[in-house]
Amino acid sequence: MAQIVATGYVHTMLDQKQTFSEFMLGCSRAFGALVHMRDDPNTAPIPKQLVVSNYYPEKLEAAEVELRRLLGLST
């Protein structure tokens, strides 16, 4: 029978006897809803409300303004 070798986050869960909740919290910090907390310590409190950034809507609006400007140029 082949031996299964756990890697990455699963390895941490199995070797350190983490609960599934702790495992999922670690995953959410790494590449989920809490990715902005990936460098924070595991003991850092989870915010009750996540603040949505305006970065992308603002960049989209600026790009649309620039596109309209460029389309208005003569050749």
XYZ file of N, CA and C in Angstrom, residues 5-16 18 23 26-27 30-31:
54
model
N 1.610 11.121 1.815
C 2.436 12.141 2.447
C 1.693 13.464 2.383
N 1.400 14.021 3.530
C 0.705 15.309 3.585
C 1.708 16.435 3.393
N 1.319 17.431 2.649
C 2.182 18.589 2.435
C 1.437 19.865 2.798
N 2.168 20.938 2.981
C 1.582 22.252 3.197
C 0.669 22.331 4.406
N -0.510 22.843 4.193
C -1.441 23.095 5.292
C -1.961 21.808 5.923
N -2.151 20.770 5.124
C -2.641 19.502 5.670
C -1.602 18.905 6.606
N -0.332 19.008 6.235
C 0.746 18.507 7.077
C 0.699 19.173 8.457
N 0.491 20.485 8.468
C 0.402 21.215 9.733
C -0.755 20.701 10.564
N -1.870 20.449 9.925
C -3.043 19.979 10.651
C -2.781 18.605 11.265
N -2.175 17.722 10.510
C -1.956 16.359 10.994
C -0.862 16.284 12.055
N 0.246 16.983 11.833
C 1.373 16.889 12.760
C 1.163 17.671 14.048
N 0.456 18.760 13.975
C 0.286 19.579 15.172
C -1.063 19.331 15.848
N -4.034 19.973 14.915
C -4.965 21.088 14.810
C -6.379 20.567 14.648
N -7.532 24.561 11.102
C -7.007 24.324 9.763
C -7.677 25.246 8.747
N -6.591 28.840 9.074
C -5.281 29.021 8.451
C -5.381 29.126 6.945
N -6.236 28.306 6.340
C -6.435 28.368 4.893
C -7.074 29.687 4.480
N -4.562 32.310 4.355
C -3.570 32.139 3.298
C -4.112 32.510 1.922
N -5.341 32.113 1.626
C -5.856 32.364 0.281
C -7.368 32.468 0.252
